[in-house]
Short mmCIF file of N, CA and C in Angstrom, two decimals:
data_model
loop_
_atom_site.label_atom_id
_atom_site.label_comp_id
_atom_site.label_asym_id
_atom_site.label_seq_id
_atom_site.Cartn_x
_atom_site.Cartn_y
_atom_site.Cartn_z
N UNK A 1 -91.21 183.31 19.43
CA UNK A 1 -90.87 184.25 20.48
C UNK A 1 -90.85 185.68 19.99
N UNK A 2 -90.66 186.06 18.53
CA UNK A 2 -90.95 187.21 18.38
C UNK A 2 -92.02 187.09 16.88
N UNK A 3 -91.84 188.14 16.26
CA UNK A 3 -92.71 188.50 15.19
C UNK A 3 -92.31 187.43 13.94
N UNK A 4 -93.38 186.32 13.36
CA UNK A 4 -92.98 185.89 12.54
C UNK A 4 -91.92 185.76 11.43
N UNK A 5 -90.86 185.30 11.33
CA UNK A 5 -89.96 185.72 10.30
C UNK A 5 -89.50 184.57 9.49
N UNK A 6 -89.02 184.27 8.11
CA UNK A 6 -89.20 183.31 7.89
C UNK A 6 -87.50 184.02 6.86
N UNK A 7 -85.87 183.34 6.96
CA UNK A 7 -85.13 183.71 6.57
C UNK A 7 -84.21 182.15 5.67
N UNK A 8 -84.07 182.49 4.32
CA UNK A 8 -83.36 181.56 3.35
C UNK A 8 -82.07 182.48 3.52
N UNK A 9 -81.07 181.51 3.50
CA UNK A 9 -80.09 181.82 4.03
C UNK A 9 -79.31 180.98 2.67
N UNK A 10 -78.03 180.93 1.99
CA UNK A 10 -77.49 180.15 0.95
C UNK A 10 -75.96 180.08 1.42
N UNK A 11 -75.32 179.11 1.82
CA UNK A 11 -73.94 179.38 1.87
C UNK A 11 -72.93 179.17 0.85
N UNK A 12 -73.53 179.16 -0.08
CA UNK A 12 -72.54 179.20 -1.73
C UNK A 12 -72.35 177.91 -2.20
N UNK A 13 -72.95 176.90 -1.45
CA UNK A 13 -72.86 175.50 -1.95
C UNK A 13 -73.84 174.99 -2.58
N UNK A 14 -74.94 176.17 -3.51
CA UNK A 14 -76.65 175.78 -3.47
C UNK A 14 -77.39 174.71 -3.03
N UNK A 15 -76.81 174.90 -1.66
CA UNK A 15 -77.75 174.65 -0.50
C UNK A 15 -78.76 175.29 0.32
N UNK A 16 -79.74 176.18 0.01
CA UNK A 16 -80.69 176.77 0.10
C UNK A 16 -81.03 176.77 1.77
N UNK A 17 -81.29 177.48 2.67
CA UNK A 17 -82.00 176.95 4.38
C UNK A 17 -82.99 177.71 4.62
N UNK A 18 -83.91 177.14 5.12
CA UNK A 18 -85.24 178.20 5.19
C UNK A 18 -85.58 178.08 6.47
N UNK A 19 -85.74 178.77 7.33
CA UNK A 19 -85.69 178.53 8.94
C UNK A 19 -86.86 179.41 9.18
N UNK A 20 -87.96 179.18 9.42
CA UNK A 20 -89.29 179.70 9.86
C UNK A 20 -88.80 179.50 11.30
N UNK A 21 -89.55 180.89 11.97
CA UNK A 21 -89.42 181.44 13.37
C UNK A 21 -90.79 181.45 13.72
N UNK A 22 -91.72 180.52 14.52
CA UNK A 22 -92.51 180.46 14.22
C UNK A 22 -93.44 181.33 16.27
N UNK A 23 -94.48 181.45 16.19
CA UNK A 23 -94.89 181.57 17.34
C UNK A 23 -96.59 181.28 17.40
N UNK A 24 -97.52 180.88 18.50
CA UNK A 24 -98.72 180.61 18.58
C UNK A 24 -98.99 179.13 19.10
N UNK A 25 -99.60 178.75 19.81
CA UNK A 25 -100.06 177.32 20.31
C UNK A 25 -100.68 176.37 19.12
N UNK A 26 -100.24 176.52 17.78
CA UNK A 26 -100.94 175.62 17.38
C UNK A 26 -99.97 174.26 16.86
N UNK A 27 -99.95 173.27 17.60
CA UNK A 27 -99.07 172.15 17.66
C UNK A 27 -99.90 170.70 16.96
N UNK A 28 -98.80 169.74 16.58
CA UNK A 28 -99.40 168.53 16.01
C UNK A 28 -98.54 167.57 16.47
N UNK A 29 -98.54 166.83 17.56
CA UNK A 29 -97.70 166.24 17.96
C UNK A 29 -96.35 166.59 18.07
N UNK A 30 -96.19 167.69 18.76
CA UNK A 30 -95.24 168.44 19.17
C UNK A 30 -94.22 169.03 18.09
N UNK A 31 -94.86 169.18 16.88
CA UNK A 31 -94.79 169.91 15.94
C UNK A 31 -95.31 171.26 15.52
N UNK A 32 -94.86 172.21 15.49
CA UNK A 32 -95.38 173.59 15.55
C UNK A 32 -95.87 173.36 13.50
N UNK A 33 -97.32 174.16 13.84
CA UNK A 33 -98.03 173.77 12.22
C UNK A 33 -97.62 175.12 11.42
N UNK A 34 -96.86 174.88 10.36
CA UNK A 34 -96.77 176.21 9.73
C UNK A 34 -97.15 176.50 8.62
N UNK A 35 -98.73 177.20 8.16
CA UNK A 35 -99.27 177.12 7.05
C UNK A 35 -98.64 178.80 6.11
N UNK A 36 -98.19 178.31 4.91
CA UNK A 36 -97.79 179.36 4.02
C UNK A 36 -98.73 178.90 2.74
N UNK A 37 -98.96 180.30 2.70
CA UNK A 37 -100.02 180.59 1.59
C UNK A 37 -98.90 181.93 0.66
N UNK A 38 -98.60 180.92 -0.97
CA UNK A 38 -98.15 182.02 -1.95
C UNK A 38 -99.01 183.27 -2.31
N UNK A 39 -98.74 183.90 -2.36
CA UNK A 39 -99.50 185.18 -3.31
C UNK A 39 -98.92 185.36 -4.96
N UNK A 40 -97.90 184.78 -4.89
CA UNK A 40 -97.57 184.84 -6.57
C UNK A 40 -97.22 183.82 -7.18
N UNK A 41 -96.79 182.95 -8.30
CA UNK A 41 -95.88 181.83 -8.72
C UNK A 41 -94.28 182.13 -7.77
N UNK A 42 -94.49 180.77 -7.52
CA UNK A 42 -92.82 180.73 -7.03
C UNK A 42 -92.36 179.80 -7.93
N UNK A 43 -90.91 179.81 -8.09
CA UNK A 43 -89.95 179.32 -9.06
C UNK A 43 -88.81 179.01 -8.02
N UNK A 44 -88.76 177.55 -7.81
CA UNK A 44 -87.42 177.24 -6.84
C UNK A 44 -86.58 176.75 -8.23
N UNK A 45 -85.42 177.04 -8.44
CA UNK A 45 -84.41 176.48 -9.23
C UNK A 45 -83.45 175.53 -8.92
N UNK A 46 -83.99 174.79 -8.22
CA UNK A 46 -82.70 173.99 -7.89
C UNK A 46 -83.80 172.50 -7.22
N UNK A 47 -83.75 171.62 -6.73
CA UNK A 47 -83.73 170.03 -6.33
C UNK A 47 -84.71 170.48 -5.20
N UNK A 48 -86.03 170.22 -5.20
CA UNK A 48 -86.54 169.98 -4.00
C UNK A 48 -87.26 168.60 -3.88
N UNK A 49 -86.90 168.27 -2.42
CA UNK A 49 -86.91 166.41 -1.91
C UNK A 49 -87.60 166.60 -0.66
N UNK A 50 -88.77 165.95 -0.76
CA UNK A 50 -89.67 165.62 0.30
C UNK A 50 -89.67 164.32 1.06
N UNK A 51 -88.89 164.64 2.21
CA UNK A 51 -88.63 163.53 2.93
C UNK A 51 -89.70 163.40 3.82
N UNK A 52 -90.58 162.64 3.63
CA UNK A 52 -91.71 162.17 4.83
C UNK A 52 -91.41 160.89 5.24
N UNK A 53 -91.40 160.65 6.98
CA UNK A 53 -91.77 159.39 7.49
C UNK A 53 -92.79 159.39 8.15
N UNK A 54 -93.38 157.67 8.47
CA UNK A 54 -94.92 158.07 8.99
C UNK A 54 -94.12 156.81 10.13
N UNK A 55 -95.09 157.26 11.45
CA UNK A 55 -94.46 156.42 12.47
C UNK A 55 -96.22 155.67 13.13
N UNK A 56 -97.21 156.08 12.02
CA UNK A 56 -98.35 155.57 12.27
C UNK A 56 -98.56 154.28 12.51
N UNK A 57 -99.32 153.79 13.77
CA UNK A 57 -99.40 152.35 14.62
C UNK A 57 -100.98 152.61 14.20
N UNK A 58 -102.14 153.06 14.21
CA UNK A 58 -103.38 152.88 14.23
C UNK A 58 -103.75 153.80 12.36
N UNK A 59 -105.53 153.34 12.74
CA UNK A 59 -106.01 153.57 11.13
C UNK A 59 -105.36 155.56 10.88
N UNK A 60 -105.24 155.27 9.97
CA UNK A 60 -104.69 157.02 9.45
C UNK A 60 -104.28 157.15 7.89
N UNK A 61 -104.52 158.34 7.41
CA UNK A 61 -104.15 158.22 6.56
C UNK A 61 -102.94 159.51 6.02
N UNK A 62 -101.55 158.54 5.89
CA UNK A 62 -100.52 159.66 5.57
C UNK A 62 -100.45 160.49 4.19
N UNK A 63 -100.25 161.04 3.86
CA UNK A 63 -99.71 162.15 3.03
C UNK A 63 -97.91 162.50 2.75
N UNK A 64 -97.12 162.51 1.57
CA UNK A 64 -96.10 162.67 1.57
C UNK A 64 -96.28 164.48 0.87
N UNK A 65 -97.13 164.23 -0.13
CA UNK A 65 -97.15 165.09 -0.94
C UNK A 65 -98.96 165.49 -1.18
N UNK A 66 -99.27 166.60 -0.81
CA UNK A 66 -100.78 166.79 -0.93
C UNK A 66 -101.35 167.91 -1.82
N UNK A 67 -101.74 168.11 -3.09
CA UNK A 67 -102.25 169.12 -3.66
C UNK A 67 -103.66 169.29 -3.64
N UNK A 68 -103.93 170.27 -3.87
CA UNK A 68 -105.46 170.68 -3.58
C UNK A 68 -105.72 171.94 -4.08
N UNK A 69 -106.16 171.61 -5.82
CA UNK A 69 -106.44 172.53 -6.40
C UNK A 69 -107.74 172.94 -6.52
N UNK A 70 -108.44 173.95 -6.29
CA UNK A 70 -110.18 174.41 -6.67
C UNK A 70 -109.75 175.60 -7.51
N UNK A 71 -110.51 175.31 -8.35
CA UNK A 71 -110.70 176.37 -9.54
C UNK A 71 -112.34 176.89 -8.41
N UNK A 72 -112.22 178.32 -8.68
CA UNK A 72 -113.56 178.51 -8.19
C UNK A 72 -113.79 179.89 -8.79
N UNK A 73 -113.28 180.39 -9.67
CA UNK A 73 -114.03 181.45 -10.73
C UNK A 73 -114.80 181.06 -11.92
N UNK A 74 -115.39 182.15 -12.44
CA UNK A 74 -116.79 181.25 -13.10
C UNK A 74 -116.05 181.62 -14.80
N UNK A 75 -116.00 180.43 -15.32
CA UNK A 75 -115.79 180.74 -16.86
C UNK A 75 -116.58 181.82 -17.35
N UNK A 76 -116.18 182.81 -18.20
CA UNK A 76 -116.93 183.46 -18.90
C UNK A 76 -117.06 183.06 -20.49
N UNK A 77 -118.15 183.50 -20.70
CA UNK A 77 -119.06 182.68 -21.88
C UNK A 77 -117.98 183.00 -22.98
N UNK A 78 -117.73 181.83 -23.77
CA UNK A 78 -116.77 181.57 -25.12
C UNK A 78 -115.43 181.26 -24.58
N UNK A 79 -115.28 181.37 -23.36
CA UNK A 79 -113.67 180.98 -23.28
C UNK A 79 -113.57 179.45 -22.52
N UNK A 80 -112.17 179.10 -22.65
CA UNK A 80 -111.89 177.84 -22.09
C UNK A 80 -110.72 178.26 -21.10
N UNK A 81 -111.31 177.45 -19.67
CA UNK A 81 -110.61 177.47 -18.83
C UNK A 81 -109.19 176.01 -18.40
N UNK A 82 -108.17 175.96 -18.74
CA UNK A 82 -107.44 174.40 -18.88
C UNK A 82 -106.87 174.29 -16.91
N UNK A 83 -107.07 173.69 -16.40
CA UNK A 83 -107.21 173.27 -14.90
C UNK A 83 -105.82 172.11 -15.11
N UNK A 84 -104.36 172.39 -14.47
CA UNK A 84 -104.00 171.66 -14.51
C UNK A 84 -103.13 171.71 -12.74
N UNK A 85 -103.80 170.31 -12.02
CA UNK A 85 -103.06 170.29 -10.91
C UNK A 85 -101.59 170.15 -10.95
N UNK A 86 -100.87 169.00 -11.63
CA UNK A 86 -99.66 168.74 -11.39
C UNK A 86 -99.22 168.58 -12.74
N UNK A 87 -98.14 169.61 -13.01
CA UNK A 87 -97.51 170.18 -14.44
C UNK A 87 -95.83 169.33 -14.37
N UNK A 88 -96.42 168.16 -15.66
CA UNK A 88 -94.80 167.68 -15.30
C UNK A 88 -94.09 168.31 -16.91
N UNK A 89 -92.79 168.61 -16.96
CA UNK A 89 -92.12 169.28 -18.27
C UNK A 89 -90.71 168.55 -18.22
N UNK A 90 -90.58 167.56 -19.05
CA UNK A 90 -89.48 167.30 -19.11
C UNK A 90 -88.68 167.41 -20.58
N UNK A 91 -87.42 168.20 -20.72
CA UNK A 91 -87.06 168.47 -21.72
C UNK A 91 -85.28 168.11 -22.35
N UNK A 92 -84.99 167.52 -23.24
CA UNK A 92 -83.68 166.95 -23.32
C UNK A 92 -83.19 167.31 -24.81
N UNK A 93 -84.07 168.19 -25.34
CA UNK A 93 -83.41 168.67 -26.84
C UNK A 93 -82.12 169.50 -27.00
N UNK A 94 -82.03 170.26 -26.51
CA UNK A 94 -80.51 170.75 -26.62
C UNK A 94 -79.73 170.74 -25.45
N UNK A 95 -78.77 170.26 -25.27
CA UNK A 95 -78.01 170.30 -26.42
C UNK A 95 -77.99 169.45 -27.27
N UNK A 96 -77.38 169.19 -28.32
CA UNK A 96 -77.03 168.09 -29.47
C UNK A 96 -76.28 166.91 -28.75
N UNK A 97 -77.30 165.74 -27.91
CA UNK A 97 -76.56 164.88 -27.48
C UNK A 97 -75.95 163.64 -28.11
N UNK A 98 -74.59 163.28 -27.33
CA UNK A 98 -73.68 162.03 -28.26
C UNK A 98 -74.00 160.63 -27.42
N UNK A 99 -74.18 160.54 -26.37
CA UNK A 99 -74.23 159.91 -25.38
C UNK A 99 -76.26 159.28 -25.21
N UNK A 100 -76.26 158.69 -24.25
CA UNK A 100 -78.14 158.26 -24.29
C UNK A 100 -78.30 158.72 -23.27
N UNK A 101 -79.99 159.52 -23.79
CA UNK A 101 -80.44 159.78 -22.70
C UNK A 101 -81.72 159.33 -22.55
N UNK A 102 -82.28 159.17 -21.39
CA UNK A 102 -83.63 158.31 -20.67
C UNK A 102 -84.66 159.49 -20.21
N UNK A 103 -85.52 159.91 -20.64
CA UNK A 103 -86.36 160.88 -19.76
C UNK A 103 -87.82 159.66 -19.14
N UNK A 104 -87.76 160.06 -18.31
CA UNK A 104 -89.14 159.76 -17.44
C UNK A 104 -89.85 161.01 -16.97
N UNK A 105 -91.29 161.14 -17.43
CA UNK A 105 -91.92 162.22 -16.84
C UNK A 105 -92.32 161.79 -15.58
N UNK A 106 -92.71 160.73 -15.16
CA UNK A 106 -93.22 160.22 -13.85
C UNK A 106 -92.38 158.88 -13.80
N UNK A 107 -91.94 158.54 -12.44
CA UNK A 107 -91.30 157.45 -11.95
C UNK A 107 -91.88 157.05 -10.77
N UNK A 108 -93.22 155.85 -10.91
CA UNK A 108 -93.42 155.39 -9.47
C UNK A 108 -93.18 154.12 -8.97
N UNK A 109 -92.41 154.54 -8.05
CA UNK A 109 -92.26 152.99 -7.40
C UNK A 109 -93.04 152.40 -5.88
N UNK A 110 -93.98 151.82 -5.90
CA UNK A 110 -94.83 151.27 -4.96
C UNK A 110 -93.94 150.13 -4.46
N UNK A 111 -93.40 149.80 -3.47
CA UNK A 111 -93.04 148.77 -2.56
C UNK A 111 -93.42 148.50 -1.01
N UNK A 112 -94.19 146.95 -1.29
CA UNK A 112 -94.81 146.51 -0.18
C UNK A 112 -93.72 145.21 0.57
N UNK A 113 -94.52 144.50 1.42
CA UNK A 113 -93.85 143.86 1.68
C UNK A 113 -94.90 142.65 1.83
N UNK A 114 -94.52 141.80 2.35
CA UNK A 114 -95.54 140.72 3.34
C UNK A 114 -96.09 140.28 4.71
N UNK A 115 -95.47 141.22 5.05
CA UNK A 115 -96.00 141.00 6.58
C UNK A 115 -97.27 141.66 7.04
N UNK A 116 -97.80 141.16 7.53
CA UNK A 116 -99.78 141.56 7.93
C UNK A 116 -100.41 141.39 6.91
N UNK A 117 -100.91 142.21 6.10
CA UNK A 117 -101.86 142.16 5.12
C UNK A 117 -101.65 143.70 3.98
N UNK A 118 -100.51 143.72 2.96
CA UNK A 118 -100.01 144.74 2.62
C UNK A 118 -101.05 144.50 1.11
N UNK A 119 -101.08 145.78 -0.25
CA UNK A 119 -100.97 145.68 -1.23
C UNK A 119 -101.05 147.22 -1.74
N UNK A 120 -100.30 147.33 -2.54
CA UNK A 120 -99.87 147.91 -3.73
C UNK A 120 -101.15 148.50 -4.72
N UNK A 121 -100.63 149.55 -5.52
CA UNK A 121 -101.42 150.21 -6.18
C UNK A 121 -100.77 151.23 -6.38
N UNK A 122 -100.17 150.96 -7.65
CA UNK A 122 -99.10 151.88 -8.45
C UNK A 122 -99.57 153.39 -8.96
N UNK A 123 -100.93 153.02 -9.17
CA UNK A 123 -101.23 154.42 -9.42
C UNK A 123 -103.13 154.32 -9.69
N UNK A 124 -103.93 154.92 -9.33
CA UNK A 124 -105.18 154.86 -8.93
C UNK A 124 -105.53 156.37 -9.52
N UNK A 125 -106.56 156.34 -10.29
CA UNK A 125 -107.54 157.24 -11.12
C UNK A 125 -108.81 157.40 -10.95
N UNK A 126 -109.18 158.45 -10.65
CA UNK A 126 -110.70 158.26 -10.51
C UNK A 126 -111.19 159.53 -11.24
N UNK A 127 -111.71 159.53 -12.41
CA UNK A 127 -112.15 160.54 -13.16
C UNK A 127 -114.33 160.23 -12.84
N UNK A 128 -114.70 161.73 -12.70
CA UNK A 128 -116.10 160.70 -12.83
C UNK A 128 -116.80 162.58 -13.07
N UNK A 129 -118.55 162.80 -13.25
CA UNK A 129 -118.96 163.62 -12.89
C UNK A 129 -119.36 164.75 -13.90
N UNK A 130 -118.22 165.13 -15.00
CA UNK A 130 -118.27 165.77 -16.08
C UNK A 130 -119.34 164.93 -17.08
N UNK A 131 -118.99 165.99 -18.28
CA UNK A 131 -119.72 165.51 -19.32
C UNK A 131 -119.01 164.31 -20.20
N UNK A 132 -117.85 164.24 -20.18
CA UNK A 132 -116.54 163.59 -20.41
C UNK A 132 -115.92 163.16 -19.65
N UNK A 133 -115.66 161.99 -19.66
CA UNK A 133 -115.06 161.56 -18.32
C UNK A 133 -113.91 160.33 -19.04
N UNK A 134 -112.47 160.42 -19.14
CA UNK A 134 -111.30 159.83 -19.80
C UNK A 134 -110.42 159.31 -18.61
N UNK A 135 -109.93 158.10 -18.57
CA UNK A 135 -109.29 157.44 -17.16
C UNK A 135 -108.01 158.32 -17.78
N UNK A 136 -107.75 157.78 -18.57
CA UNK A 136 -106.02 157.90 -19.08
C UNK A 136 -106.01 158.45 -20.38
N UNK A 137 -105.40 159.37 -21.03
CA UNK A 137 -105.37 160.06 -22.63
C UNK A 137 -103.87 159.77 -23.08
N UNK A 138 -103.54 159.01 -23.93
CA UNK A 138 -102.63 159.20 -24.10
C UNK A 138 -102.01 159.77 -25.65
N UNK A 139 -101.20 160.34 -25.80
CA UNK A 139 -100.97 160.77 -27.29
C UNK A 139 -99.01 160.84 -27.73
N UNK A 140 -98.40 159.72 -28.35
CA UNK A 140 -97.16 159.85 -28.45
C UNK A 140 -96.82 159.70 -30.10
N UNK A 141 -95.61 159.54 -30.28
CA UNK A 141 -95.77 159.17 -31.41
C UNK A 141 -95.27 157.62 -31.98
N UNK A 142 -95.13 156.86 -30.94
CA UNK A 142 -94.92 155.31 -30.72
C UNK A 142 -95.62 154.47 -30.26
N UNK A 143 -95.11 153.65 -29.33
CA UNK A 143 -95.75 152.31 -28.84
C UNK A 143 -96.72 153.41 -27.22
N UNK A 144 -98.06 153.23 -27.47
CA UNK A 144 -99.01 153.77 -26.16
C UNK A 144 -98.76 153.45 -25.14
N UNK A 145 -99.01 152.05 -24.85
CA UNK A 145 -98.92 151.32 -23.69
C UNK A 145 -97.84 150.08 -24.21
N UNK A 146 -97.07 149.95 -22.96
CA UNK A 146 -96.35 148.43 -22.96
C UNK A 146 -96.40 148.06 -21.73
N UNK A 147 -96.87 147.02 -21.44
CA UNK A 147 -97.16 146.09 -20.48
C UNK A 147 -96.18 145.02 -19.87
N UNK A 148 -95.03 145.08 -19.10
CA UNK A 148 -93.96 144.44 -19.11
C UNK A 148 -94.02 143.39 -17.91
N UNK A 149 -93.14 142.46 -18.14
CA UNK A 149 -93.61 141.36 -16.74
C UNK A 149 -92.35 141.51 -16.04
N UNK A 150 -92.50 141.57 -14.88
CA UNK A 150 -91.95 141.99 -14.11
C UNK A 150 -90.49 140.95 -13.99
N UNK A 151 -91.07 139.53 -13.48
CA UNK A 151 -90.22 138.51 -13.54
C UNK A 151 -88.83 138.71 -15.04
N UNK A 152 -89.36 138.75 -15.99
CA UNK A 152 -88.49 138.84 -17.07
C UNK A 152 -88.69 140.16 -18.30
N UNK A 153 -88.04 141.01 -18.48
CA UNK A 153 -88.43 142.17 -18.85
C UNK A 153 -88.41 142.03 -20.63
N UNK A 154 -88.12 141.02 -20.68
CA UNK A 154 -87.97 140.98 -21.96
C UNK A 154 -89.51 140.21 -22.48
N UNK A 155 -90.41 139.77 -21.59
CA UNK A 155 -91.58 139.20 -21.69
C UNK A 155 -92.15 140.82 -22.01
N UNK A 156 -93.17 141.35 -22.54
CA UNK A 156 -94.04 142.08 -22.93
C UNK A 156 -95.13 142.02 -23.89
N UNK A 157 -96.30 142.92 -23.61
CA UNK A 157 -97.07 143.22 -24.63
C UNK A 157 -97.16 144.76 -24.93
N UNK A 158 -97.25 145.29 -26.07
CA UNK A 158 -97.61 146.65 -26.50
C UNK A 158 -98.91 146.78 -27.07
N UNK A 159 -99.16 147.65 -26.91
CA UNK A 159 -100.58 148.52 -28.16
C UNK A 159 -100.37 149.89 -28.32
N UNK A 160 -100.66 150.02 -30.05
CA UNK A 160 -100.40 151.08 -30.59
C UNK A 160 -101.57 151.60 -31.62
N UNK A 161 -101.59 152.91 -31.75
CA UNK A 161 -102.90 153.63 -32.68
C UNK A 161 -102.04 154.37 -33.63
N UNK A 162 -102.13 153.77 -34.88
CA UNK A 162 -101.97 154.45 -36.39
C UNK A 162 -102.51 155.64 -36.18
N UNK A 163 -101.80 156.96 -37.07
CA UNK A 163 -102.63 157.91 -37.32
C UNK A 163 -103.98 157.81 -38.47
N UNK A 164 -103.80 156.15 -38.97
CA UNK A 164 -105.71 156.33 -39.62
C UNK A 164 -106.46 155.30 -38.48
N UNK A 165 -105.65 155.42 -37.15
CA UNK A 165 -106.98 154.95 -36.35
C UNK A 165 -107.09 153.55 -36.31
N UNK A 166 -105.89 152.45 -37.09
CA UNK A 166 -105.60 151.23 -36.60
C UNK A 166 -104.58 151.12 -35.12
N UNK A 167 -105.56 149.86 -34.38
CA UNK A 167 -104.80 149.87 -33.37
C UNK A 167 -104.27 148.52 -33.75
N UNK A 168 -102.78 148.30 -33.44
CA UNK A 168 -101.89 147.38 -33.12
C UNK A 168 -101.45 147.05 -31.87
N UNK A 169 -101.81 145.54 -31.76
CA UNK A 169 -101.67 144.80 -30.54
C UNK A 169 -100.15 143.55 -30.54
#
């Protein structure tokens, strides 16, 4: 109803409110569409939670979370350009902890069910096109992969790469 305005409001509980005022006919199922485009890095400091539900009855395909990165400047000759869509940093060195701590850089949990014709797919890669083309890289300084059974967690397999390049199975 009036001139775009878009106001974060904080009431001292860092609870953050962002109330876009929005105006123009462009609707999505009686949802007003509100596209924001950054001009600089933003830095939220605090918990952001993306609550999506999908109330989809026919073929579609939902989205909770959608990135869409194009690099589209042209390398210049001798340099390297590093392209990274989704930057995870997780860090637990200081303080000097007494207690345990667990970091997970990624936590996915896929849950289906049985009714109709459901399945799962925890996580799906498709690298292709380059001159190099790597599904998964991994580099730690322990066990690479462990393979755990679900039924009993204490069932597993690991594989691991020596730094002279023996792998252990």
């Amino acid at each position: 109803t009036s001139t775009p305005t878009i106001v974060i409001s904080d009431s001292g509980d860092s609870n953050a409110v962002l109330t876009p005022r929005l105006r123009g006919e462009a609707l999505e199922g009686n949802t007003r569409i509100l596209d924001i485009s950054l001009k600089d890095d933003l830095t939220y400091a605090s918990t952001l939670t993306i609550d999506k539900n999908s109330t989809a009855t026919a073929n579609s395909t939902i989205r909770g979370l959608s990135i869409d990165y194009d690099h589209t400047g042209i390398a210049a000759s001798g340099q390297i350009l590093n392209n990274i869509a989704l930057d995870i940093d997780v860090n637990s060195d200081s303080p000097t902890m007494v207690g345990t701590v667990v970091n997970q850089g990624l936590n996915v949990m896929c849950q289906g069910g049985t009714s109709g014709a459901q399945s799962n797919i925890g996580m799906k890669i498709i690298t292709r096109d380059a001159d190099t083309n790597d599904g998964i890289s991994i580099q730690c300084d322990g066990t690479h992969l462990k393979l755990i059974a679900i039924a009993d967690s204490h069932d597993y397999a690991t594989l691991s790469v020596a730094d002279t390049g023996d792998l252990t199975i």
